[in-house]
Amino acid sequence: MGFSTDAIHVGQEADPSTGAIVAPIYQTSTYLQEALGKDKGYDYARTAHPNRRALERCITRLEGGLTSFVFTSGMAGIDAVFRLLRPGDHTILSDSVYGGVYRLTTQLLVQFGMEFTFVDTSCAKNVAQAIRPSTKMLYIETPTNPTMLVTDLAAMGSLARERNVTLVVDNTFLSPYFQQPITFGAHIVVHSMTKYLNGHSDMTGGAVILTRQEDADKIYFLQRSTGAGLAPMDCFLVSRGIKTLAVRMERHNQNGMAIARHLEAHPKVKRVIYPGLASHPQHEVAKRQQRGFGAMIAFDLGSLAAARRLLDHVRLCSLAESLGGVETLISHPASMTHASIPAEVRAKTGITEGLVRISVGIEDVEDLIADLNQALDHI
Ligand SMILES: Cc1ncc(COP(=O)(O)O)c(C=O)c1O
């Protein structure tokens, strides 16, 4: 079946006991056991529940994986993935990963003897050179948050295969509608479902999609043991959001392209970073591996003062962290999402004081452009 059909139907069968087209929210912590050792497939909601299973089936199909597990946040899922590693294991990461991943690895996981190296993964040579005998994982965000660098997934897939390294790809920015990393050789895909998969900014959640049974067994063990599995109501919300993923992403893409072009032509904007523009350094790579360019745009206004004036004057665009919702959100990465990254690392990776990130929503694009224009007039 096609992507939209799968998004609407996989895991979303009518409820067998009542015929309800939308399956109920199983808001229960525990399940009746008919006899000792005999249950209907569920015993306790930390371990599993029907809404979680339904959502996991759908996400597995959309990403083309073997199985999936959903967590209380993107970070909870990403943390579970890093726990596949042992003390002494080394991981190479994209150097402008989401700030929370930087914090988790450099401030917490290093205390357990894991080692991390950050490189610009948009250049495959950098990655090959950073591989050591102890390297077990390659963790790629593409496009990166917020600098929108694109990494060549096919090149990473062959490198991972040749060097026997697990390739993990964060697919949050594009969703499986625009990019399917497993087709390029990723072993594990992660998502902040808080973003496009849910799409309505009303919950937090994460997904880990696996392709190997041995990883799946370990992630399930971790989820069961640590209790970070997603609750029934939140699973229901994401399942509902995913039904409109395809139409939302099409509109995000149209609006994203229009705003990127508009900003690029605006005299107050120094630089626009959007993989859909021919000026983007990896535009050709993006065209090869993405079916669309999405709606995340970074643009540089040259100084903190200019960024502050814009952010103080937007009316329709909301100054807020997060992304991927139907409403347009605008933020200042250096002081918000990426504040946990040291200033010298931010400077090296292009997260300048004048950089603004916009998550373009699905409102009428003329209204968004008018709002940005009036705010830019204040600079
Ligand atoms: C690309 C990316 N990955 C992971 C995360 C973490 O997800 P969550 O906030 O759901 O824990 C975020 C959050 O902004 C993100 O932007």
Coordinates of C-alpha atoms and ligand atoms in Angstrom, one line a residue:
M1 CA 0.0 0.0 0.0
G2 CA 1.0 3.6 -0.4
F3 CA 2.5 5.8 2.4
S4 CA -0.8 7.6 3.2
T5 CA -2.8 4.4 3.2
D6 CA -0.3 2.8 5.6
A7 CA -0.3 5.9 7.8
I8 CA -4.1 5.8 8.2
H9 CA -4.6 2.0 8.5
V10 CA -1.6 0.1 9.9
G11 CA -2.2 -0.5 13.6
Q12 CA -5.5 1.4 13.3
E13 CA -7.9 -1.5 12.6
A14 CA -11.5 -1.1 14.0
D15 CA -11.8 -2.2 17.6
P16 CA -12.9 -5.9 17.4
S17 CA -15.1 -5.8 20.5
T18 CA -17.2 -2.8 19.6
G19 CA -16.5 -2.0 15.9
A20 CA -15.3 1.5 16.9
I21 CA -13.4 2.8 13.8
V22 CA -10.9 4.6 16.1
A23 CA -9.5 2.2 18.7
P24 CA -10.1 3.2 22.3
I25 CA -7.5 4.7 24.6
Y26 CA -6.7 1.9 27.0
Q27 CA -6.3 4.1 30.1
T28 CA -5.5 1.3 32.5
S29 CA -2.3 0.3 34.3
T30 CA -3.0 -3.4 34.7
Y31 CA -4.9 -6.2 33.0
L32 CA -7.0 -9.0 34.3
Q33 CA -5.4 -12.4 34.2
E34 CA -8.0 -15.2 33.6
A35 CA -5.9 -17.8 35.4
L36 CA -2.4 -17.9 36.7
G37 CA -0.1 -17.3 33.7
K38 CA -3.0 -16.7 31.3
D39 CA -3.6 -13.2 29.9
K40 CA -4.8 -11.6 26.7
G41 CA -1.3 -10.5 25.7
Y42 CA -1.0 -7.6 28.2
D43 CA -0.3 -7.7 31.9
Y44 CA 1.1 -4.3 33.0
A45 CA 1.2 -1.0 31.1
R46 CA 4.8 -0.2 31.7
T47 CA 5.7 -3.3 29.7
A48 CA 3.2 -2.9 26.9
H49 CA -0.3 -1.7 26.1
P50 CA -2.5 -1.8 23.0
N51 CA -2.1 1.9 22.1
R52 CA 1.7 1.6 22.2
R53 CA 1.7 -1.6 20.1
A54 CA -0.6 0.0 17.5
L55 CA 1.6 3.1 17.2
E56 CA 4.8 1.0 17.0
R57 CA 3.3 -1.1 14.2
C58 CA 2.5 2.0 12.2
I59 CA 5.8 3.7 12.6
T60 CA 7.7 0.4 11.8
R61 CA 5.8 0.3 8.5
L62 CA 6.4 3.9 7.6
E63 CA 10.1 3.8 8.3
G64 CA 10.5 0.3 6.7
G65 CA 12.0 -1.3 9.9
L66 CA 11.7 -4.6 11.6
T67 CA 10.1 -3.3 14.8
S68 CA 9.8 -0.1 16.9
F69 CA 9.5 1.1 20.4
V70 CA 8.0 4.4 21.5
F71 CA 9.2 6.5 24.5
T72 CA 8.1 9.4 26.6
S73 CA 10.3 11.8 24.6
G74 CA 12.8 11.8 21.8
M75 CA 15.6 12.0 24.4
A76 CA 14.3 8.9 26.3
G77 CA 14.5 6.9 23.0
I78 CA 17.9 8.3 22.1
D79 CA 19.2 7.5 25.6
A80 CA 18.0 3.9 25.2
V81 CA 19.9 3.7 21.9
F82 CA 23.2 4.8 23.5
R83 CA 22.7 2.3 26.2
L84 CA 23.3 -0.4 23.6
L85 CA 26.9 0.6 24.0
R86 CA 29.4 -0.6 26.7
P87 CA 32.1 1.4 28.6
G88 CA 35.0 2.0 26.3
D89 CA 32.8 2.0 23.2
H90 CA 33.3 5.0 20.9
T91 CA 30.6 6.9 18.9
I92 CA 31.0 9.5 16.1
L93 CA 28.3 12.1 16.0
S94 CA 27.3 15.0 13.7
D95 CA 28.9 18.1 15.3
S96 CA 25.7 20.2 15.3
V97 CA 23.4 17.6 16.8
Y98 CA 20.4 18.8 18.8
G99 CA 21.7 20.4 22.1
G100 CA 20.0 17.7 24.2
V101 CA 22.0 15.0 22.5
Y102 CA 25.2 17.0 23.1
R103 CA 24.3 17.4 26.8
L104 CA 23.4 13.7 27.2
T105 CA 26.6 12.4 25.7
T106 CA 29.2 14.9 27.0
Q107 CA 27.8 15.4 30.5
L108 CA 26.1 12.1 31.4
L109 CA 27.1 9.2 29.3
V110 CA 30.9 10.0 29.4
Q111 CA 30.6 9.3 33.1
F112 CA 29.9 5.7 32.3
G113 CA 33.1 5.4 30.2
M114 CA 31.6 5.9 26.7
E115 CA 33.5 8.1 24.3
F116 CA 32.1 10.6 21.8
T117 CA 33.7 12.5 18.9
F118 CA 31.8 15.2 17.1
V119 CA 32.7 15.8 13.4
D120 CA 31.1 17.6 10.5
T121 CA 29.5 14.5 9.0
S122 CA 28.5 16.4 5.8
C123 CA 32.0 15.5 4.7
A124 CA 32.3 11.7 4.6
K125 CA 36.1 11.9 4.8
N126 CA 35.9 13.4 8.3
V127 CA 33.9 10.5 9.4
A128 CA 36.2 7.8 8.0
Q129 CA 39.2 9.6 9.6
A130 CA 37.5 9.6 13.0
I131 CA 36.8 5.9 13.1
R132 CA 38.9 4.0 15.7
P133 CA 39.1 0.3 16.6
S134 CA 36.7 1.0 19.5
T135 CA 34.1 2.8 17.3
K136 CA 30.8 1.1 17.5
M137 CA 28.3 3.7 16.5
L138 CA 27.8 6.5 14.0
Y139 CA 25.1 8.9 15.0
I140 CA 23.8 11.2 12.2
E141 CA 21.3 14.0 12.3
T142 CA 20.4 15.1 8.7
P143 CA 19.5 17.8 8.2
T144 CA 21.2 19.0 11.4
N145 CA 19.5 21.1 14.0
P146 CA 19.8 24.1 13.5
T147 CA 22.4 24.6 10.9
M148 CA 20.7 22.4 8.3
L149 CA 23.8 20.5 7.2
V150 CA 22.9 17.5 5.1
T151 CA 24.9 14.2 5.4
D152 CA 25.1 11.8 2.6
L153 CA 23.2 8.8 3.9
A154 CA 24.3 6.4 1.2
A155 CA 28.0 7.2 1.9
M156 CA 27.4 6.7 5.7
G157 CA 25.6 3.4 5.0
S158 CA 28.5 2.0 3.1
L159 CA 31.0 3.2 5.6
A160 CA 29.0 1.7 8.4
R161 CA 28.9 -1.6 6.5
E162 CA 32.6 -1.7 5.6
R163 CA 33.7 -0.8 9.2
N164 CA 31.1 -2.8 11.0
V165 CA 29.7 0.2 12.8
T166 CA 26.0 0.7 13.8
L167 CA 24.5 3.6 11.8
V168 CA 21.9 5.6 13.8
V169 CA 20.0 8.4 12.0
D170 CA 17.8 11.0 13.6
N171 CA 15.0 11.5 11.1
T172 CA 13.0 14.0 13.1
F173 CA 13.4 17.0 10.7
L174 CA 12.0 15.2 7.6
S175 CA 9.8 12.4 8.9
P176 CA 9.6 9.1 6.9
Y177 CA 7.4 10.9 4.4
F178 CA 10.5 12.8 3.0
Q179 CA 13.3 10.5 4.0
Q180 CA 13.7 6.8 4.8
P181 CA 17.2 6.3 6.3
I182 CA 16.9 2.5 6.4
T183 CA 16.8 2.4 2.6
F184 CA 20.4 3.9 2.7
G185 CA 21.7 1.4 5.2
A186 CA 20.8 2.8 8.6
H187 CA 20.4 0.1 11.3
I188 CA 18.5 2.3 13.7
V189 CA 16.3 5.4 13.2
V190 CA 15.2 7.7 16.0
H191 CA 12.6 10.4 16.1
S192 CA 11.4 13.1 18.4
M193 CA 7.7 12.3 17.8
T194 CA 7.0 15.6 19.6
K195 CA 7.7 17.1 16.2
Y196 CA 6.3 16.2 12.8
L197 CA 5.0 12.7 13.5
N198 CA 2.5 14.0 16.1
G199 CA 2.5 17.4 14.4
H200 CA 0.2 19.3 16.8
S201 CA 2.5 20.4 19.6
D202 CA 0.4 18.7 22.3
M203 CA 2.6 16.0 23.7
T204 CA 6.2 14.8 23.8
G205 CA 7.3 11.4 22.5
G206 CA 10.2 9.5 20.9
A207 CA 10.5 6.5 18.6
V208 CA 13.3 4.0 18.0
I209 CA 13.0 2.0 14.8
L210 CA 15.2 -1.1 14.6
T211 CA 16.3 -3.4 11.8
R212 CA 18.1 -6.1 13.8
Q213 CA 16.4 -8.5 16.2
E214 CA 19.3 -8.4 18.7
D215 CA 19.0 -4.6 19.0
A216 CA 15.2 -4.9 19.3
D217 CA 15.5 -7.4 22.2
K218 CA 17.9 -5.1 24.0
I219 CA 15.8 -1.9 23.5
Y220 CA 12.6 -3.8 24.7
F221 CA 14.5 -4.9 27.8
L222 CA 15.6 -1.3 28.4
Q223 CA 12.2 0.1 27.9
R224 CA 10.6 -2.5 30.2
S225 CA 13.3 -2.1 32.9
T226 CA 13.5 1.7 33.0
G227 CA 9.8 2.5 32.4
A228 CA 10.1 5.2 29.7
G229 CA 7.5 3.7 27.4
L230 CA 4.9 6.1 26.0
A231 CA 1.5 6.3 27.9
P232 CA -1.8 5.4 26.2
M233 CA -3.2 8.9 25.7
D234 CA 0.0 10.1 24.1
C235 CA 0.2 7.1 21.8
F236 CA -3.3 7.8 20.7
L237 CA -2.4 11.5 20.0
V238 CA 0.5 10.5 17.8
S239 CA -1.5 7.8 16.0
R240 CA -4.1 10.4 15.2
G241 CA -1.4 12.9 14.1
I242 CA 0.3 10.4 11.8
K243 CA -2.9 9.9 9.8
T244 CA -2.4 13.4 8.3
L245 CA 1.4 13.3 8.1
A246 CA 1.5 13.1 4.3
V247 CA -0.8 16.1 3.7
R248 CA 0.8 18.1 6.5
M249 CA 4.3 17.5 5.1
E250 CA 3.3 18.5 1.6
R251 CA 2.0 21.8 2.9
H252 CA 5.0 22.3 5.2
N253 CA 7.2 21.7 2.2
Q254 CA 5.4 24.3 0.0
N255 CA 5.4 26.9 2.8
G256 CA 9.1 26.1 3.7
M257 CA 10.2 26.7 0.1
A258 CA 8.2 29.9 -0.3
I259 CA 9.6 31.4 3.0
A260 CA 13.2 30.3 2.3
R261 CA 13.0 32.1 -1.2
H262 CA 11.4 35.2 0.3
L263 CA 14.1 35.4 3.1
E264 CA 16.9 34.8 0.6
A265 CA 15.7 37.8 -1.4
H266 CA 15.3 40.1 1.7
P267 CA 17.9 42.8 2.1
K268 CA 18.0 42.4 6.0
V269 CA 18.8 38.7 5.8
K270 CA 22.6 37.9 5.5
R271 CA 22.2 34.2 4.7
V272 CA 19.5 31.5 4.5
I273 CA 20.3 27.9 5.1
Y274 CA 17.6 25.6 3.6
P275 CA 18.5 22.4 1.7
G276 CA 15.8 23.2 -1.0
L277 CA 17.8 26.3 -2.1
A278 CA 20.4 25.9 -4.9
S279 CA 22.7 28.0 -2.6
H280 CA 22.7 25.2 0.0
P281 CA 26.1 23.5 0.0
Q282 CA 24.6 20.0 0.0
H283 CA 21.6 20.8 -2.2
E284 CA 22.4 18.0 -4.6
V285 CA 22.8 15.4 -1.8
A286 CA 19.5 16.5 -0.4
K287 CA 17.8 16.1 -3.8
R288 CA 19.2 12.6 -4.0
Q289 CA 18.1 11.3 -0.6
Q290 CA 15.0 13.4 0.3
R291 CA 11.7 13.5 -1.4
G292 CA 11.1 17.0 -0.1
F293 CA 13.0 19.7 1.8
G294 CA 10.7 20.2 4.8
A295 CA 10.0 23.4 6.6
M296 CA 13.0 24.0 8.9
I297 CA 15.0 27.0 7.9
A298 CA 17.9 28.8 9.5
F299 CA 18.8 32.4 8.6
D300 CA 21.4 34.8 9.9
L301 CA 20.6 38.4 10.7
G302 CA 24.3 39.2 11.5
S303 CA 24.0 40.0 15.2
L304 CA 22.2 39.2 18.4
A305 CA 20.6 42.7 18.4
A306 CA 19.1 42.1 15.0
A307 CA 17.8 38.7 15.9
R308 CA 16.3 40.1 19.1
R309 CA 14.5 42.8 17.2
L310 CA 12.9 40.3 14.8
L311 CA 11.9 37.9 17.6
D312 CA 10.5 40.7 19.7
H313 CA 8.2 41.8 16.9
V314 CA 6.8 38.7 15.3
R315 CA 3.1 38.3 16.0
L316 CA 1.8 35.3 14.1
C317 CA 5.0 33.3 14.4
S318 CA 5.4 32.2 18.0
L319 CA 8.7 32.6 19.8
A320 CA 9.1 29.1 21.2
E321 CA 11.3 26.0 21.4
S322 CA 10.3 22.9 19.5
L323 CA 9.3 22.5 15.9
G324 CA 7.2 20.4 13.5
G325 CA 3.8 21.6 14.6
V326 CA 1.0 23.0 12.4
E327 CA 1.8 26.4 13.8
T328 CA 4.9 28.4 12.9
L329 CA 7.5 28.5 15.7
I330 CA 10.6 30.8 15.6
S331 CA 13.6 30.5 17.9
H332 CA 17.1 31.7 18.7
P333 CA 19.2 28.5 18.9
A334 CA 22.2 30.0 20.6
S335 CA 20.2 31.0 23.7
M336 CA 17.4 28.5 23.5
T337 CA 17.6 24.9 22.1
H338 CA 21.4 24.9 21.8
A339 CA 22.3 26.9 25.0
S340 CA 23.8 23.7 26.6
I341 CA 26.5 23.7 23.9
P342 CA 29.6 25.7 24.9
A343 CA 30.0 29.1 23.1
E344 CA 33.2 28.0 21.4
V345 CA 31.6 24.8 20.0
R346 CA 28.6 26.9 18.8
A347 CA 30.8 29.3 17.0
K348 CA 32.7 26.5 15.3
T349 CA 29.5 24.8 14.1
G350 CA 27.9 28.0 12.8
I351 CA 25.4 28.6 15.6
T352 CA 26.0 32.3 15.6
E353 CA 24.4 34.9 17.8
G354 CA 22.5 36.2 14.8
L355 CA 21.1 32.9 13.7
V356 CA 17.3 32.4 13.8
R357 CA 15.6 29.1 13.3
I358 CA 12.0 28.9 11.9
S359 CA 9.8 25.9 11.9
V360 CA 7.3 26.9 9.2
G361 CA 3.8 25.7 9.9
I362 CA 0.9 25.1 7.6
E363 CA -0.8 28.5 7.9
D364 CA -1.5 30.6 4.8
V365 CA 1.9 31.5 3.6
E366 CA 1.0 35.1 2.7
D367 CA 0.2 35.7 6.3
L368 CA 3.5 34.3 7.4
I369 CA 5.4 36.4 4.9
A370 CA 3.6 39.5 6.0
D371 CA 4.4 38.8 9.7
L372 CA 8.1 38.2 8.9
N373 CA 8.2 41.4 6.7
Q374 CA 6.8 43.6 9.4
A375 CA 9.2 42.1 12.1
L376 CA 12.2 42.5 9.7
D377 CA 11.2 46.2 9.2
H378 CA 12.1 46.8 12.9
I379 CA 15.8 45.9 12.3
Ligands
LIG1 C1 16.4 16.7 15.9 C2 15.9 16.4 17.3 N1 16.2 15.2 17.8 C3 15.8 14.9 19.1 C4 15.1 15.8 19.9 C5 14.7 15.5 21.3 O1 13.4 15.2 21.4 P1 12.4 15.5 22.6 O2 12.4 16.9 22.8 O3 11.1 14.9 22.2 O4 13.0 14.8 23.8 C6 14.9 17.1 19.4 C7 14.2 18.1 20.2 O5 14.1 19.2 19.8 C8 15.3 17.4 18.1 O6 15.1 18.6 17.5

